Coordinates of C-alpha atoms in Angstrom, one line a residue:
Chain T
M1 CA 0.0 0.0 0.0
D2 CA 1.2 3.4 -0.9
R3 CA 0.8 4.9 2.5
S4 CA 2.3 8.3 1.7
R5 CA -0.2 8.7 -1.2
R6 CA -3.0 7.7 1.1
N7 CA -1.9 10.2 3.7
F8 CA -1.8 12.8 1.0
C9 CA -5.3 11.9 0.0
L10 CA -6.4 12.2 3.6
G11 CA -4.8 15.6 4.0
A12 CA -6.0 16.9 0.7
G13 CA -9.5 15.5 1.3
A14 CA -9.7 17.2 4.7
A15 CA -8.4 20.5 3.3
A16 CA -10.8 20.5 0.4
V17 CA -13.9 19.1 2.0
G18 CA -13.3 20.2 5.6
A19 CA -16.2 20.2 7.9
A20 CA -18.6 19.7 5.0
T21 CA -17.5 16.1 5.1
L22 CA -19.7 15.7 8.2
A23 CA -22.8 16.5 6.3
A24 CA -21.9 15.1 2.9
A25 CA -23.8 11.9 1.9
P26 CA -21.4 8.9 1.4
S27 CA -20.4 8.8 -2.2
D28 CA -19.4 5.7 -4.1
A29 CA -17.1 7.9 -6.1
A30 CA -15.2 9.1 -3.1
P31 CA -11.5 8.0 -3.3
S32 CA -10.5 5.2 -1.0
G33 CA -8.5 6.5 1.9
T34 CA -10.5 9.7 2.4
V35 CA -12.8 10.0 5.3
A36 CA -15.7 10.1 2.9
G37 CA -14.3 7.0 1.3
V38 CA -14.6 5.1 4.5
A39 CA -18.3 6.0 4.6
A40 CA -18.6 4.5 1.2
A41 CA -16.7 1.4 2.2
R42 CA -19.3 0.8 5.0
T43 CA -21.7 -0.2 2.3
G44 CA -19.2 -2.7 1.0
G45 CA -19.9 -6.3 0.9
D46 CA -22.9 -8.1 -0.5
P47 CA -25.9 -7.9 1.9
A48 CA -27.1 -11.1 0.3
H49 CA -24.4 -13.0 2.3
R50 CA -23.6 -13.3 6.0
W51 CA -20.2 -14.9 6.3
A52 CA -19.5 -17.1 9.2
M53 CA -17.1 -19.8 10.3
V54 CA -17.7 -23.1 12.1
V55 CA -14.7 -24.6 13.9
D56 CA -14.9 -28.3 14.7
V57 CA -12.3 -28.5 17.5
R58 CA -12.5 -32.3 17.4
K59 CA -10.8 -32.2 14.1
C60 CA -8.1 -29.6 15.0
V61 CA -4.7 -31.2 15.4
G62 CA -2.9 -28.1 16.5
C63 CA -0.6 -28.0 13.6
Q64 CA -0.7 -24.1 13.4
A65 CA -0.9 -24.3 9.6
C66 CA -3.7 -21.8 9.8
T67 CA -1.6 -19.5 12.0
V68 CA 1.2 -19.5 9.4
A69 CA -1.1 -19.2 6.4
C70 CA -2.8 -16.2 7.9
I71 CA 0.6 -14.5 8.6
M72 CA 1.8 -15.2 5.0
E73 CA -1.5 -14.1 3.4
N74 CA -2.0 -11.0 5.4
D75 CA 1.6 -9.9 6.0
V76 CA 1.0 -10.0 9.8
P77 CA 4.0 -8.5 11.6
E78 CA 6.4 -10.7 13.5
N79 CA 5.0 -11.9 16.9
S80 CA 1.5 -10.7 16.1
F81 CA -1.3 -13.0 15.3
R82 CA -4.7 -12.6 13.7
T83 CA -5.4 -16.2 14.4
I84 CA -3.7 -18.8 16.6
V85 CA -4.5 -22.2 17.9
S86 CA -4.4 -22.0 21.7
T87 CA -3.1 -25.3 22.9
Y88 CA -3.7 -26.8 26.3
E89 CA -2.6 -29.9 28.2
V90 CA -5.5 -31.2 30.2
T91 CA -4.9 -33.7 32.9
E92 CA -7.8 -35.5 34.3
Q93 CA -7.6 -38.4 36.8
D94 CA -3.9 -38.8 35.9
K95 CA -4.6 -39.0 32.2
A96 CA -3.1 -36.2 30.1
G97 CA -4.5 -35.0 26.8
S98 CA -4.3 -32.0 24.5
Y99 CA -7.0 -29.5 23.7
M100 CA -6.8 -27.2 20.7
L101 CA -8.8 -24.1 20.3
P102 CA -8.4 -22.0 17.2
R103 CA -9.0 -18.3 18.0
L104 CA -9.8 -15.4 15.7
C105 CA -12.0 -12.4 15.4
N106 CA -15.6 -13.6 15.9
H107 CA -17.1 -11.1 13.5
C108 CA -19.9 -10.6 16.0
E109 CA -23.4 -9.6 15.0
D110 CA -23.2 -7.0 17.8
P111 CA -19.5 -6.2 17.8
P112 CA -18.4 -4.1 20.9
C113 CA -15.4 -2.9 19.0
I114 CA -17.4 -0.7 16.6
P115 CA -19.4 1.7 18.8
V116 CA -16.3 2.6 20.8
C117 CA -14.2 3.6 17.7
P118 CA -13.9 7.4 17.8
T119 CA -13.2 7.8 14.1
G120 CA -15.3 5.1 12.4
A121 CA -12.2 3.4 11.2
T122 CA -13.6 0.0 12.2
F123 CA -16.9 -0.9 10.8
Q124 CA -19.0 -3.9 9.7
R125 CA -19.7 -4.6 6.1
T126 CA -23.2 -5.5 5.1
D127 CA -22.0 -9.1 4.8
G128 CA -21.1 -9.1 8.5
I129 CA -17.3 -9.0 8.1
V130 CA -15.8 -6.5 10.6
V131 CA -12.9 -4.6 9.1
V132 CA -10.5 -1.8 10.0
D133 CA -9.6 1.0 7.6
N134 CA -5.9 1.5 8.5
T135 CA -5.8 4.8 6.7
V136 CA -8.3 6.3 9.0
C137 CA -7.5 4.5 12.3
V138 CA -5.7 6.7 14.8
G139 CA -4.4 3.8 16.8
C140 CA -6.1 4.7 20.0
A141 CA -6.6 1.0 20.8
Y142 CA -10.1 1.6 22.3
C143 CA -11.3 -1.3 20.1
V144 CA -8.5 -3.5 21.4
Q145 CA -9.7 -3.0 24.9
A146 CA -13.4 -3.5 24.0
C147 CA -13.0 -6.8 22.2
P148 CA -13.8 -9.6 24.7
Y149 CA -11.8 -12.1 22.8
D150 CA -8.4 -10.5 22.7
A151 CA -8.7 -10.7 18.9
R152 CA -7.4 -7.2 18.2
F153 CA -3.9 -5.8 18.5
I154 CA -1.9 -2.8 17.4
N155 CA 0.0 -3.6 14.2
H156 CA 3.4 -2.0 14.7
N157 CA 4.0 -1.7 11.0
S158 CA 0.9 0.4 10.3
Q159 CA 0.6 1.6 14.0
T160 CA -3.2 0.9 13.7
A161 CA -5.6 -1.6 15.0
D162 CA -5.4 -5.0 13.3
K163 CA -7.4 -8.2 13.4
C164 CA -8.7 -11.1 11.3
T165 CA -10.8 -10.0 8.4
F166 CA -12.0 -13.4 7.3
C167 CA -9.4 -12.7 4.5
V168 CA -12.0 -10.2 3.0
H169 CA -9.9 -9.7 -0.1
R170 CA -10.1 -13.4 -0.8
V171 CA -13.7 -13.7 0.0
D172 CA -14.6 -10.8 -2.3
A173 CA -12.7 -12.7 -5.0
G174 CA -14.7 -15.9 -4.4
L175 CA -12.0 -17.6 -2.5
L176 CA -11.9 -19.1 1.0
P177 CA -10.0 -17.5 3.9
A178 CA -6.4 -18.6 4.0
C179 CA -6.8 -20.4 7.3
V180 CA -9.7 -22.4 5.9
E181 CA -7.9 -23.2 2.7
T182 CA -4.9 -24.6 4.5
C183 CA -6.5 -26.4 7.4
V184 CA -5.2 -29.9 7.4
G185 CA -7.9 -31.6 9.3
G186 CA -10.8 -29.7 7.8
A187 CA -11.6 -28.2 11.2
R188 CA -12.5 -24.8 9.8
V189 CA -15.6 -24.4 7.7
F190 CA -16.4 -21.1 6.1
G191 CA -19.6 -20.1 4.4
D192 CA -22.8 -18.1 4.1
L193 CA -25.3 -18.2 6.9
K194 CA -27.9 -16.7 4.6
D195 CA -27.6 -19.7 2.3
P196 CA -29.6 -22.5 4.0
A197 CA -27.8 -25.1 1.9
S198 CA -24.3 -23.9 2.9
A199 CA -22.1 -26.1 5.1
V200 CA -22.0 -23.6 7.9
S201 CA -25.8 -23.2 7.9
R202 CA -26.2 -26.9 8.0
L203 CA -23.6 -27.3 10.9
V204 CA -25.1 -24.4 12.9
R205 CA -28.6 -25.9 12.4
E206 CA -27.7 -29.5 13.1
A207 CA -24.5 -29.7 15.2
D208 CA -25.6 -27.4 18.0
P209 CA -22.3 -25.4 18.0
K210 CA -21.4 -23.1 20.9
V211 CA -19.8 -19.7 20.9
L212 CA -17.1 -18.1 23.1
K213 CA -18.3 -15.9 26.0
P214 CA -22.0 -16.0 25.2
E215 CA -22.7 -13.9 28.3
Q216 CA -21.0 -10.9 26.6
G217 CA -24.0 -10.7 24.3
T218 CA -21.9 -10.1 21.2
Q219 CA -23.5 -12.9 19.1
P220 CA -20.3 -14.3 17.6
R221 CA -20.4 -15.6 14.1
V222 CA -17.6 -18.0 14.7
F223 CA -19.1 -21.2 16.1
Y224 CA -17.4 -24.1 17.7
I225 CA -18.4 -27.8 17.6
G226 CA -17.1 -29.7 20.5
L227 CA -16.3 -26.7 22.6
D228 CA -15.5 -27.7 26.2
P229 CA -17.2 -25.3 28.6
R230 CA -14.0 -24.9 30.5
F231 CA -12.5 -23.1 27.5
Q232 CA -15.5 -21.0 26.6
G233 CA -14.4 -18.0 28.6
K234 CA -11.2 -17.0 30.3
V235 CA -9.3 -20.3 30.9
D236 CA -8.7 -21.2 34.5
G237 CA -5.3 -22.9 34.3
T238 CA -1.6 -22.5 34.5
P239 CA -0.2 -19.8 32.2
T240 CA 1.4 -20.7 29.0
L241 CA 4.9 -22.2 28.5
W242 CA 5.4 -20.3 25.3
R243 CA 3.7 -17.1 24.5
P244 CA 5.1 -14.9 21.8
S245 CA 4.9 -11.2 22.2
A246 CA 6.5 -8.4 20.3
H247 CA 7.5 -6.7 23.5
T248 CA 9.2 -9.7 24.9
E249 CA 11.0 -10.2 21.6
R250 CA 12.2 -6.6 21.6
S251 CA 13.4 -7.0 25.2
H252 CA 15.4 -10.1 24.3
A253 CA 16.8 -8.5 21.2
G254 CA 17.9 -5.5 23.3
K255 CA 19.6 -7.8 25.8
E256 CA 21.4 -9.7 23.0
H257 CA 22.7 -6.5 21.5
A258 CA 23.6 -5.0 24.9
Chain M
M1 CA -13.7 -31.7 37.7
M2 CA -11.9 -31.5 41.0
D3 CA -8.7 -33.1 39.9
T4 CA -8.6 -31.5 36.4
Q5 CA -5.4 -29.5 35.6
I6 CA -5.2 -27.3 32.6
L7 CA -1.8 -26.2 31.4
E8 CA -1.7 -23.6 28.7
V9 CA 1.0 -24.7 26.2
I10 CA 0.7 -22.2 23.4
N11 CA -1.1 -18.9 23.3
V12 CA -0.5 -15.3 22.4
T13 CA 0.3 -12.4 24.6
R14 CA -1.6 -9.3 23.8
E15 CA 0.7 -6.5 24.8
A16 CA -0.7 -3.4 26.6
A17 CA -2.2 -1.2 23.9
W18 CA -2.8 1.7 26.3
L19 CA 0.7 2.7 27.2
P20 CA 2.1 4.5 30.2
W21 CA 1.2 7.7 28.2
A22 CA -2.4 6.9 29.1
V23 CA -1.6 6.6 32.7
Q24 CA 0.1 10.0 32.6
Y25 CA -2.8 11.5 30.8
F26 CA -5.5 10.2 33.2
F27 CA -3.2 11.2 36.1
L28 CA -2.6 14.7 34.9
I29 CA -6.1 15.5 33.7
G30 CA -7.5 14.2 37.0
L31 CA -5.1 16.4 39.0
S32 CA -6.1 19.3 36.8
V33 CA -9.8 18.8 37.4
G34 CA -9.0 18.3 41.2
G35 CA -7.0 21.5 41.1
V36 CA -9.9 23.4 39.5
L37 CA -12.3 22.2 42.2
L38 CA -9.9 23.2 45.0
S39 CA -9.3 26.6 43.5
L40 CA -13.0 27.6 43.3
P41 CA -13.5 28.7 46.9
G42 CA -10.5 31.1 46.8
Y43 CA -11.3 32.5 43.4
A44 CA -14.8 31.9 42.1
F45 CA -16.4 32.3 45.6
A46 CA -13.9 35.1 46.4
R47 CA -13.2 33.8 49.9
D48 CA -9.9 35.5 50.6
G49 CA -8.9 33.1 53.3
W50 CA -8.8 30.4 50.6
R51 CA -6.8 32.4 48.2
P52 CA -3.3 31.1 49.0
L53 CA -4.4 27.5 48.7
G54 CA -6.6 28.4 45.7
R55 CA -3.6 29.9 44.0
L56 CA -1.6 26.7 44.4
A57 CA -4.5 24.7 43.2
L58 CA -4.8 26.9 40.2
I59 CA -1.1 26.2 39.4
V60 CA -1.9 22.5 39.7
A61 CA -4.9 22.9 37.4
L62 CA -3.0 24.9 34.8
T63 CA 0.3 22.9 34.7
C64 CA -1.3 19.5 34.8
G65 CA -4.1 20.5 32.4
L66 CA -1.7 21.8 29.8
A67 CA 0.6 18.8 30.0
A68 CA -2.2 16.2 29.9
P69 CA -3.2 16.5 26.3
V70 CA 0.4 16.0 25.1
A71 CA 0.4 12.7 27.0
L72 CA -2.9 11.7 25.5
L73 CA -1.8 12.6 22.0
S74 CA 1.3 10.5 22.5
D75 CA -0.8 7.5 23.5
L76 CA -2.2 7.4 20.0
H77 CA -0.2 5.2 17.8
Q78 CA -0.9 7.6 14.9
P79 CA -0.8 10.9 16.7
G80 CA -0.6 12.9 13.4
R81 CA -4.1 11.7 12.6
F82 CA -5.7 13.3 15.7
W83 CA -7.8 15.5 13.5
H84 CA -9.7 12.4 12.3
F85 CA -11.7 12.8 15.6
Y86 CA -13.0 16.1 14.4
V87 CA -14.3 15.2 10.9
V88 CA -16.7 12.5 12.0
F89 CA -19.8 12.2 14.2
R90 CA -19.4 9.3 16.6
P91 CA -21.7 9.8 19.5
T92 CA -21.4 6.1 20.5
S93 CA -17.8 6.5 21.5
W94 CA -16.9 8.1 24.8
M95 CA -13.5 8.8 23.4
W96 CA -15.0 10.8 20.6
W97 CA -16.9 12.9 23.2
G98 CA -13.7 13.3 25.1
S99 CA -12.0 14.8 22.0
L100 CA -14.7 17.5 22.2
F101 CA -14.6 18.0 25.9
I102 CA -10.8 18.3 26.2
P103 CA -10.4 21.5 24.1
L104 CA -13.5 22.9 25.8
Y105 CA -12.0 22.3 29.2
I106 CA -8.6 23.5 28.4
G107 CA -10.0 26.6 26.7
A108 CA -12.1 27.3 29.8
L109 CA -9.2 26.6 32.1
L110 CA -7.0 29.1 30.3
L111 CA -9.7 31.7 30.5
Y112 CA -10.3 31.0 34.2
G113 CA -6.6 31.0 34.9
W114 CA -6.2 34.3 33.2
A115 CA -9.2 35.8 35.0
C116 CA -7.9 34.6 38.4
L117 CA -4.3 35.7 37.8
R118 CA -5.2 39.0 36.0
E119 CA -4.9 40.8 39.3
E120 CA -1.3 39.6 39.6
L121 CA -0.5 40.4 36.0
W122 CA -1.8 43.9 36.5
A123 CA 0.3 44.3 39.6
H124 CA 3.4 43.2 37.8
G125 CA 2.6 45.6 35.1
R126 CA 2.8 48.4 37.6
I127 CA 6.4 47.5 38.5
D128 CA 9.1 49.5 36.8
S129 CA 10.7 46.7 34.7
R130 CA 11.3 46.0 31.1
L131 CA 8.5 43.4 31.1
A132 CA 5.9 45.7 32.6
G133 CA 4.4 46.4 29.2
L134 CA 4.0 42.8 28.5
Y135 CA 2.3 42.2 31.8
R136 CA 0.0 45.1 31.2
L137 CA -0.8 43.7 27.8
A138 CA -1.5 40.3 29.3
A139 CA -3.8 41.9 31.9
L140 CA -5.7 43.6 29.2
G141 CA -5.7 46.8 31.2
G142 CA -7.6 45.6 34.2
G143 CA -7.2 44.0 37.6
R144 CA -9.3 41.8 39.7
N145 CA -12.8 41.2 38.4
D146 CA -14.8 38.8 40.5
R147 CA -17.7 38.7 38.1
L148 CA -15.4 37.6 35.3
I149 CA -13.8 35.0 37.6
R150 CA -17.2 33.6 38.6
A151 CA -18.3 33.4 35.0
A152 CA -15.1 31.7 33.9
G153 CA -15.3 29.5 37.0
L154 CA -18.7 28.3 36.0
L155 CA -17.4 27.5 32.5
V156 CA -14.4 25.6 33.7
L157 CA -16.5 23.8 36.3
A158 CA -18.7 22.6 33.5
G159 CA -15.7 21.5 31.5
A160 CA -14.1 19.8 34.5
A161 CA -17.4 17.9 35.1
L162 CA -17.5 16.7 31.5
V163 CA -13.9 15.6 31.6
A164 CA -14.4 13.8 34.9
L165 CA -17.5 12.1 33.4
Y166 CA -15.9 11.1 30.2
T167 CA -12.6 9.9 31.6
G168 CA -14.4 7.7 34.0
V169 CA -17.2 6.3 31.8
E170 CA -14.9 5.8 28.8
V171 CA -13.1 3.1 30.8
A172 CA -16.0 1.9 32.8
V173 CA -18.0 1.0 29.7
V174 CA -15.4 -1.6 28.6
K175 CA -17.4 -4.7 29.4
A176 CA -14.6 -6.9 28.1
R177 CA -12.5 -6.0 31.2
P178 CA -14.4 -6.9 34.4
L179 CA -11.9 -4.9 36.5
W180 CA -12.9 -1.7 34.6
H181 CA -16.5 -2.4 34.1
T182 CA -17.9 -1.2 37.4
P183 CA -20.0 2.0 38.0
F184 CA -17.5 2.8 40.9
L185 CA -14.6 3.5 38.5
P186 CA -15.6 7.1 37.5
L187 CA -16.1 7.9 41.2
Q188 CA -12.8 6.3 42.1
F189 CA -11.0 8.3 39.4
L190 CA -12.6 11.5 40.7
T191 CA -11.9 10.9 44.4
T192 CA -8.3 9.8 43.8
A193 CA -7.8 12.8 41.5
L194 CA -9.0 15.1 44.3
A195 CA -6.6 13.5 46.7
G196 CA -3.8 13.7 44.2
A197 CA -4.5 17.4 43.6
A198 CA -4.6 18.2 47.3
G199 CA -1.3 16.3 47.7
L200 CA 0.3 18.3 44.9
V201 CA -1.0 21.5 46.5
L202 CA 0.8 20.5 49.7
I203 CA 4.0 19.7 47.8
L204 CA 3.9 23.0 45.9
N205 CA 3.2 24.9 49.2
R206 CA 6.5 23.6 50.4
T207 CA 8.4 24.3 47.2
V208 CA 7.0 27.2 45.2
G209 CA 4.4 28.5 47.6
G210 CA 6.3 29.9 50.6
A211 CA 5.5 27.0 53.1
D212 CA 2.3 28.7 54.4
R213 CA 1.3 26.8 57.6
R214 CA -2.4 27.6 57.2
V215 CA -2.3 26.3 53.6
E216 CA -0.7 23.2 54.9
V217 CA -3.3 22.6 57.6
R218 CA -6.2 23.4 55.3
G219 CA -4.6 21.2 52.5
N220 CA -4.2 18.3 54.8
R221 CA -7.8 18.6 55.9
L222 CA -9.0 18.6 52.3
L223 CA -6.7 15.7 51.6
A224 CA -8.2 13.8 54.5
G225 CA -11.7 14.4 53.2
A226 CA -10.7 13.2 49.7
L227 CA -9.0 10.1 51.1
A228 CA -12.1 9.3 53.2
A229 CA -14.1 9.4 50.0
V230 CA -11.5 7.2 48.3
M231 CA -11.7 4.7 51.2
L232 CA -15.5 4.8 51.1
C233 CA -15.6 4.0 47.3
G234 CA -12.9 1.3 47.7
G235 CA -14.7 -0.2 50.7
L236 CA -18.0 -0.4 48.9
W237 CA -16.3 -1.8 45.8
L238 CA -14.7 -4.5 47.9
W239 CA -17.9 -5.3 49.8
L240 CA -19.9 -5.6 46.7
G241 CA -17.2 -7.9 45.2
L242 CA -16.9 -10.1 48.3
S243 CA -20.6 -10.3 49.1
G244 CA -21.5 -11.3 45.5
L245 CA -24.4 -8.9 45.6
D246 CA -23.4 -7.6 42.3
A247 CA -22.1 -9.9 39.6
G248 CA -20.1 -7.2 37.9
H249 CA -18.1 -6.4 41.1
A250 CA -17.7 -10.1 41.9
A251 CA -16.3 -10.6 38.4
A252 CA -14.0 -7.7 38.8
L253 CA -12.6 -9.0 42.1
E254 CA -12.4 -12.5 40.9
S255 CA -10.4 -11.4 37.8
V256 CA -7.4 -10.4 40.0
A257 CA -8.1 -12.1 43.4
G258 CA -6.0 -15.1 42.6
S259 CA -2.8 -13.2 42.0
E260 CA -0.3 -12.7 44.8
A261 CA 1.0 -9.6 43.0
W262 CA -2.4 -8.1 42.9
R263 CA -2.9 -8.8 46.6
V264 CA 0.3 -7.0 47.5
T265 CA -0.8 -4.1 45.3
A266 CA -4.1 -4.0 47.1
V267 CA -2.3 -3.9 50.5
W268 CA 0.0 -1.2 49.2
A269 CA -2.9 0.9 47.9
V270 CA -4.7 0.6 51.2
A271 CA -1.6 1.7 53.1
A272 CA -1.0 4.6 50.7
T273 CA -4.5 5.8 51.5
V274 CA -4.8 5.1 55.2
V275 CA -1.3 6.4 56.2
P276 CA -1.6 9.9 54.8
F277 CA -5.2 10.0 56.0
V278 CA -4.1 9.3 59.6
I279 CA -1.2 11.7 59.4
A280 CA -3.4 14.4 57.8
I281 CA -6.0 14.1 60.6
G282 CA -3.6 13.7 63.5
W283 CA -0.7 16.0 62.5
P284 CA -2.0 18.5 59.8
A285 CA 0.8 20.9 60.4
G286 CA 4.4 20.2 59.4
T287 CA 3.6 17.0 57.5
G288 CA 2.6 18.5 54.1
W289 CA 5.7 17.1 52.3
L290 CA 5.0 13.6 53.5
T291 CA 1.2 13.5 53.0
G292 CA 1.5 15.3 49.7
L293 CA 4.0 12.9 48.3
I294 CA 2.1 9.8 49.4
A295 CA -1.2 11.2 48.1
V296 CA 0.3 12.0 44.7
H297 CA 2.0 8.6 44.6
S298 CA -1.3 7.0 45.5
A299 CA -3.3 8.8 42.8
W300 CA -0.7 7.8 40.1
M301 CA -0.5 4.3 41.4
F302 CA -4.2 3.8 41.2
R303 CA -4.2 4.7 37.5
W304 CA -1.1 2.6 36.8
T305 CA -2.8 -0.4 38.5
V306 CA -6.1 0.2 36.6
F307 CA -4.5 0.7 33.1
I308 CA -1.3 -1.3 33.0
G309 CA -2.3 -3.8 35.6
G310 CA -5.8 -4.2 34.1
Q311 CA -4.3 -5.0 30.7
T312 CA -2.2 -7.8 32.1
V313 CA -5.4 -9.7 32.8
P314 CA -6.0 -11.9 29.7
K315 CA -9.5 -11.9 28.3
T316 CA -9.3 -15.5 27.3
G317 CA -5.9 -16.9 28.2
A318 CA -4.8 -18.4 31.5
G319 CA -3.1 -16.6 34.3
F320 CA -1.7 -13.1 33.7
Y321 CA 0.4 -11.5 31.1
D322 CA 3.8 -10.3 32.1
Y323 CA 4.5 -6.6 31.9
A324 CA 8.0 -5.1 31.9
L325 CA 8.3 -1.3 31.6
P326 CA 10.2 -0.5 28.4
A327 CA 12.9 2.1 28.7
G328 CA 11.9 4.0 25.6
P329 CA 9.1 6.3 24.6
D330 CA 6.5 3.6 25.1
G331 CA 7.5 3.3 28.8
L332 CA 9.9 5.0 31.1
L333 CA 10.9 7.8 28.7
G334 CA 7.2 8.7 28.2
I335 CA 6.7 8.9 32.0
V336 CA 9.8 10.9 32.6
G337 CA 9.1 13.1 29.5
T338 CA 5.6 14.0 30.7
A339 CA 6.9 14.7 34.1
G340 CA 9.6 16.9 32.6
L341 CA 7.0 18.8 30.6
W342 CA 4.9 19.4 33.7
L343 CA 8.0 20.6 35.5
F344 CA 8.8 23.0 32.7
L345 CA 5.3 24.4 32.8
L346 CA 5.6 24.8 36.5
I347 CA 8.9 26.7 36.3
L348 CA 7.5 28.8 33.5
L349 CA 4.3 29.8 35.3
T350 CA 6.0 30.4 38.7
S351 CA 8.7 32.4 36.9
V352 CA 6.2 34.6 35.1
L353 CA 4.1 34.9 38.2
P354 CA 6.1 34.3 41.4
T355 CA 4.3 33.7 44.6
P356 CA 3.5 37.1 46.2
H357 CA 5.7 37.9 49.2
R358 CA 4.1 37.6 52.6
P359 CA 4.8 39.5 55.7
A360 CA 6.6 37.6 58.6
D361 CA 3.3 36.8 60.3
G362 CA 2.3 34.7 57.3
R363 CA -0.4 37.0 55.9
R364 CA -0.3 37.7 52.2
A365 CA 1.1 41.1 51.4
P366 CA -1.5 43.4 49.9
L367 CA -1.2 44.0 46.2
P368 CA -0.4 47.6 45.2
P369 CA -3.4 49.7 44.7
H370 CA -4.3 50.7 41.2
G371 CA -2.1 53.5 39.8
T372 CA 0.8 53.0 42.3
A373 CA 4.2 52.5 40.8
V374 CA 6.2 50.0 42.7
P375 CA 10.0 50.1 42.3
A376 CA 11.7 47.0 41.0
E377 CA 13.4 44.9 43.5

């Protein structure tokens, strides 16, 4: 993305339009990257669809292929993740086993990240996909705080809020999200809830899937089959053995160079 | 279920997205609001006995109020885009409302500060010095005007109320963080801000204010009152959490109760409230340094614990995230830099308008009457 050009568009748009932008009706002809352009983008997506994902955790083998595919597809910065497979060791009656839980943005029907956004940079398309316009986002991170799923983060390359977009660019081109495409065990199923014949509609109808943190009232559109209630909210367990973080990495790098 | 053990093997750490800059902002703007409130009796209500304390509170309000927006701007990861707030209409976002309230408040604060200090500007303009003309210009040819002060005071009070409202509610509405999502949080921000402002008044009294004993005693009494309100809010918060009467408070308490570090922090916070309260009640004279420093520390620590500590509580993962204060702009440098800016503003303001000299008995020296030329010292 040509960020300097977009910044110029922002500045030029503001100078030319100024406060009149407030009152102006969204125009489809508005250039992408201007504030008016964002208003136009809100009408993006096809309202005939409602995209959703069903994750069958019974089929997830914890290979993290989805994690890597997402990073490669979306140029996610090092040590940041739009999706990751949280992996747990569960010991019950002296028997240990693994539990895998792929996590991503839930593209909620009532997303708490959107009303808090002070600039309208994050919005929901008519097909339900929640996106961030990183040419408008000021990086205030209010949405990061408001998301109950820890799905958002600050991208330190763009210095704006970042998250899973269901690979919106692929979906618009008729492709599956990268994580779904690459899933080895077929644990991730993506499709249209408005199509009663779609795989996700059938699974939601027949497999009685659960959602994360239902008490938050966000109505997630990422459903889980085989979701253990102990993992539905904040997990009560021993913290992770390995937990990547950009800050930790920077600290380590600093020590190495010291 | 009893003998189930869950060990998290792989998960992601979400680093704190609201940085120490945010702590500095909420601390400074809180102290500024507290300073405005403490200055009102001496200026807006024209009670001369409150003037010396009110003057120090006004310095707190002005210096903290002017430094605060810099810290807030720095907390944006794209600070150059701040103007994006002002070209949209986003009434659902308390942060957006804040972007309107802050300039209103700062504008009203500057007007109020000027109206209150106009008398001093005018007096300096009567002194035979090379800067006298500038002082006269700044005074706009007039001295004390209580009606103007009252009108500006009303304006800044409204601004302060809006800032106190938005800073508290902005955080309290975040349902995703149980620790923040309690109706007590705005009250706790306000009461700790008042305590911090009273504490800073006590410190300034001993540094730039001439160590006025009556200011110290009155400041300690105000501090004790603010700390009593802090303890009342904290006590109710804890009682609602422990009793389980309110699910929100129970969730807030539960989110941190299992942590040894949080328990130590809680004990520390209680001590930092009770100790200055007892000293301020029992020995209000001669203890301003001590009670003031502890109170300022307590107000800052409350915000640090809420913001930085609150962000170490994972929303989905097990346990707590580690937080290590970075040395650079996102951490220590930001804190020191903001403090340095505040110190610069303090030096600037107290250099332009030094504390009026007092006679030996501690009373404020009368300002020269209108039209009297006072020789330069």
